[in-house]
Amino acid sequence: MKNNIIPSSASLVFLILVTLLLFTNCQEEKEKTDKEVSEKSEAALEKPDIFYQYSIWYAFVNKIFEGDLSAKELKTKGDIGLGSYNLLDGELIMLNGILYQASEDGKVHKPEDSKKIVYANAAFFYKDFSYELPKVESYDDLRAFINDKLPTKNFFYAFKIHGEFSKMKCGGLHKQEAPFEKGLDVLIPERPIFERENFKGTMVGFYCPKFIGNINVAGYHLHFVSDDEEFAGHVMEFEGVNLTVEIDELHKYQFDLPKTEDFEKVGFDKEFQYKKE
């Protein structure tokens, strides 16, 4: 004969309270997620969730060092970005809608709206994922960490990565004058290099799948600006702690081509890609 165990009144009350608590927590999490999705959708209606590119990497490599895009126009395409100014006059970094110019002498400027740009990537940043990385000993470590977190490497991604850096090495570019004799494949190995220790800052940039070919940089491309706005450039290597890695997944891609005589006539003879992904 089976024993029928009837819960006491106290047990029933406890079970009901636990059930209500779990239900409330689930509802709160759902409402929070729905709110975040709604906020991103509303923001996307106001500002497009698009990976924007001006000119193409292939042209940039083949000595197209002058464009017709202004700094003011680029700010309408995103609030984070990277690239370079005309004549390679400084690395371009955009963070939270502010444009920076890291010149070959190691100084950081905020360019005028009329400043012209030869090449740029930009996006309005809407966070899809966020991770905390307590310690990173190299750029390779960061790549490996992000590679493990990406849902797929067949989409485009934008990044904002803030942290404390015990070491940071950034590259610049030497300003050029026409007629242009050296391509980017020569200029990058000859680039000026700047280093700094023990400070805070933010890396911004993008990931492009391999199928992008010579339109853009395949893999990761990051630029950097310090919190005090005194150090910036193309990220080459670093060590850091307490990194907050924010990722925006992008499914739309748009680019504008320069309306210049040089771009019309360029022969795409040279190929050059950063090797690391």
XYZ file of C-alpha atoms in Angstrom:
277
model
C 0.000 0.000 0.000
C 1.449 3.381 -1.088
C 1.864 6.199 1.385
C 0.362 9.496 0.221
C 2.505 12.331 1.571
C 0.509 15.527 1.946
C 2.677 18.687 2.192
C 2.159 20.849 5.247
C 0.690 24.332 4.892
C 4.142 25.853 5.467
C 5.644 23.703 2.711
C 2.904 24.705 0.288
C 3.447 28.376 1.051
C 7.217 27.945 0.542
C 6.722 26.180 -2.814
C 4.327 28.893 -3.976
C 6.759 31.640 -2.961
C 9.666 29.939 -4.762
C 7.552 29.479 -7.886
C 6.467 33.118 -7.811
C 10.061 34.262 -7.307
C 11.313 32.197 -10.237
C 8.462 33.434 -12.426
C 9.148 37.057 -11.463
C 12.874 36.697 -12.226
C 12.118 35.119 -15.600
C 9.688 37.917 -16.418
C 12.231 40.570 -15.407
C 14.943 38.969 -17.571
C 12.522 38.711 -20.510
C 11.445 42.330 -20.089
C 15.100 43.415 -19.884
C 15.961 41.494 -23.068
C 12.876 42.789 -24.871
C 13.765 46.331 -23.811
C 17.362 45.982 -25.108
C 16.133 44.572 -28.423
C 13.541 47.346 -28.677
C 16.112 50.038 -27.892
C 18.461 48.705 -30.554
C 15.626 48.487 -33.087
C 14.555 52.060 -32.332
C 18.163 53.257 -32.566
C 18.626 51.389 -35.843
C 15.613 53.207 -37.270
C 17.254 56.523 -36.389
C 20.805 55.526 -37.353
C 21.499 52.514 -39.618
C 23.154 49.380 -38.246
C 25.554 49.205 -41.189
C 29.274 48.650 -41.699
C 30.210 51.688 -43.787
C 33.388 51.910 -45.850
C 34.860 54.745 -47.877
C 37.110 53.692 -50.768
C 38.525 50.169 -50.841
C 41.621 48.617 -49.337
C 42.823 47.568 -52.794
C 42.948 51.229 -53.897
C 44.636 52.310 -50.672
C 47.359 49.729 -51.303
C 47.846 50.980 -54.871
C 48.918 54.518 -53.942
C 45.500 56.186 -53.872
C 46.318 58.618 -51.069
C 43.750 61.343 -51.737
C 39.990 61.145 -51.303
C 37.005 63.491 -51.319
C 35.249 62.440 -48.103
C 35.304 65.080 -45.357
C 35.567 64.477 -41.616
C 32.127 66.065 -41.231
C 30.593 63.599 -43.709
C 32.223 60.601 -42.019
C 30.544 61.536 -38.730
C 27.180 60.957 -40.429
C 28.207 57.344 -41.178
C 29.047 56.170 -37.666
C 30.248 56.977 -34.172
C 33.221 54.604 -34.195
C 35.710 54.185 -36.993
C 39.236 53.934 -38.324
C 41.175 54.804 -41.454
C 43.596 57.451 -42.681
C 43.538 61.065 -43.817
C 44.610 62.413 -47.204
C 48.331 62.083 -47.981
C 48.421 59.533 -45.112
C 48.552 62.537 -42.799
C 47.802 60.590 -39.633
C 45.888 57.535 -38.512
C 42.147 58.084 -38.166
C 40.357 56.979 -35.005
C 36.723 57.723 -34.195
C 35.302 56.994 -30.745
C 31.862 58.057 -29.508
C 31.489 60.341 -32.512
C 34.788 62.176 -31.902
C 37.441 62.047 -34.611
C 41.136 61.862 -33.768
C 44.222 62.219 -35.938
C 47.412 60.473 -34.774
C 50.163 62.189 -36.759
C 53.614 60.835 -37.594
C 55.236 62.878 -34.809
C 53.238 60.956 -32.201
C 50.852 63.794 -31.379
C 47.066 63.451 -31.285
C 44.807 66.084 -32.832
C 41.095 66.614 -33.419
C 40.799 67.509 -37.103
C 38.600 70.197 -38.572
C 35.358 69.105 -40.228
C 36.847 70.038 -43.601
C 39.760 67.591 -43.239
C 39.702 65.115 -46.134
C 39.900 61.342 -45.746
C 41.437 58.808 -48.118
C 40.078 55.625 -46.534
C 37.722 54.834 -43.653
C 35.542 52.222 -41.952
C 32.724 53.318 -39.637
C 29.558 52.146 -37.888
C 27.038 53.332 -35.356
C 27.867 51.052 -32.447
C 25.036 49.031 -30.883
C 26.310 46.428 -28.420
C 25.164 42.852 -29.072
C 27.595 41.012 -26.772
C 29.873 42.039 -23.922
C 32.617 40.114 -22.132
C 35.092 40.814 -19.362
C 38.695 39.771 -19.931
C 40.699 40.010 -16.675
C 44.096 39.729 -18.341
C 45.509 39.634 -21.855
C 49.191 39.189 -22.614
C 49.173 39.842 -26.368
C 47.111 40.781 -29.408
C 47.081 37.075 -30.309
C 45.448 36.324 -26.939
C 42.708 38.856 -27.672
C 42.089 37.402 -31.134
C 41.848 33.896 -29.701
C 39.425 35.053 -26.995
C 37.143 36.836 -29.461
C 37.325 33.992 -31.989
C 35.989 31.680 -29.290
C 33.067 34.017 -28.567
C 31.920 34.900 -32.086
C 28.763 33.032 -33.160
C 30.237 32.752 -36.674
C 33.157 34.202 -38.608
C 30.935 34.734 -41.656
C 29.484 38.027 -40.394
C 31.061 41.438 -39.866
C 31.700 42.764 -36.346
C 32.526 46.116 -34.773
C 34.413 46.419 -31.469
C 34.873 48.778 -28.546
C 37.466 47.403 -26.116
C 38.334 49.468 -23.067
C 40.935 48.524 -20.493
C 44.097 49.226 -18.551
C 47.275 48.719 -20.560
C 50.656 47.983 -19.059
C 52.108 48.162 -22.583
C 50.760 49.443 -25.886
C 52.527 49.661 -29.244
C 50.849 51.629 -32.021
C 51.887 52.380 -35.573
C 51.442 55.522 -37.614
C 52.158 56.488 -41.212
C 54.582 58.968 -42.769
C 52.839 61.797 -44.581
C 53.263 61.542 -48.368
C 53.602 64.092 -51.133
C 52.647 63.664 -54.783
C 53.814 62.081 -57.007
C 53.405 58.996 -54.815
C 56.247 56.542 -55.260
C 55.691 53.982 -52.489
C 52.640 51.825 -51.919
C 51.214 50.773 -48.583
C 53.061 47.457 -48.834
C 56.310 49.443 -48.472
C 55.089 52.219 -46.195
C 53.631 49.976 -43.483
C 56.943 48.173 -42.755
C 58.581 51.635 -42.626
C 55.905 53.148 -40.387
C 56.725 55.185 -37.246
C 56.055 53.243 -34.042
C 54.990 54.662 -30.676
C 54.893 52.929 -27.289
C 53.448 53.780 -23.901
C 53.030 52.035 -20.532
C 50.497 51.979 -17.689
C 47.486 53.935 -18.871
C 43.851 53.444 -19.935
C 42.250 53.631 -23.342
C 39.932 52.157 -25.934
C 40.476 50.069 -29.041
C 37.908 50.440 -31.819
C 37.752 48.462 -35.014
C 36.276 45.739 -37.125
C 36.401 42.105 -38.158
C 35.871 41.185 -41.826
C 35.433 37.601 -43.068
C 38.001 36.182 -45.477
C 35.577 36.481 -48.382
C 35.987 40.281 -48.252
C 39.054 39.820 -50.476
C 40.880 43.045 -51.288
C 37.896 45.313 -50.623
C 38.888 45.576 -46.957
C 41.297 44.151 -44.378
C 40.473 40.492 -43.767
C 40.335 39.571 -40.079
C 40.842 42.086 -37.274
C 41.773 45.735 -37.716
C 41.924 47.896 -34.570
C 42.913 51.468 -33.823
C 43.395 52.980 -30.366
C 43.013 56.205 -28.426
C 43.942 56.762 -24.781
C 41.509 58.139 -22.217
C 43.631 61.281 -21.893
C 43.601 61.708 -25.708
C 47.402 61.939 -25.833
C 48.255 58.581 -27.436
C 46.669 56.958 -30.486
C 47.304 54.916 -33.615
C 47.025 51.545 -35.337
C 47.176 48.723 -32.782
C 50.240 46.515 -33.203
C 50.764 44.837 -29.821
C 49.761 45.262 -26.178
C 49.415 43.810 -22.700
C 46.437 44.715 -20.545
C 44.074 43.922 -17.696
C 40.385 44.467 -16.921
C 39.338 44.629 -20.555
C 35.668 45.125 -21.391
C 35.105 43.671 -24.855
C 31.927 44.980 -26.520
C 30.862 43.521 -29.869
C 28.334 44.662 -32.457
C 27.295 42.063 -35.047
C 26.763 43.624 -38.479
C 24.889 42.096 -41.422
C 24.786 45.048 -43.826
C 27.763 46.424 -45.709
C 27.973 49.659 -47.681
C 30.810 51.490 -49.356
C 31.301 54.691 -51.327
C 34.005 55.084 -53.936
C 36.102 58.250 -54.326
C 35.046 60.502 -57.185
C 38.617 61.415 -58.047
C 40.708 61.228 -61.185
C 43.324 59.053 -59.452
C 40.718 56.468 -58.474
C 39.284 56.446 -61.998
C 42.692 55.666 -63.474
C 44.239 53.353 -60.866
C 45.383 49.912 -61.958
C 44.943 47.403 -59.140
C 48.402 45.895 -59.527
C 49.509 45.286 -55.938
C 47.979 43.150 -53.212
C 48.697 43.500 -49.517
C 46.915 42.174 -46.429
C 47.663 42.146 -42.741
C 48.473 38.515 -42.063
C 46.961 37.948 -38.630
C 43.317 37.156 -38.013
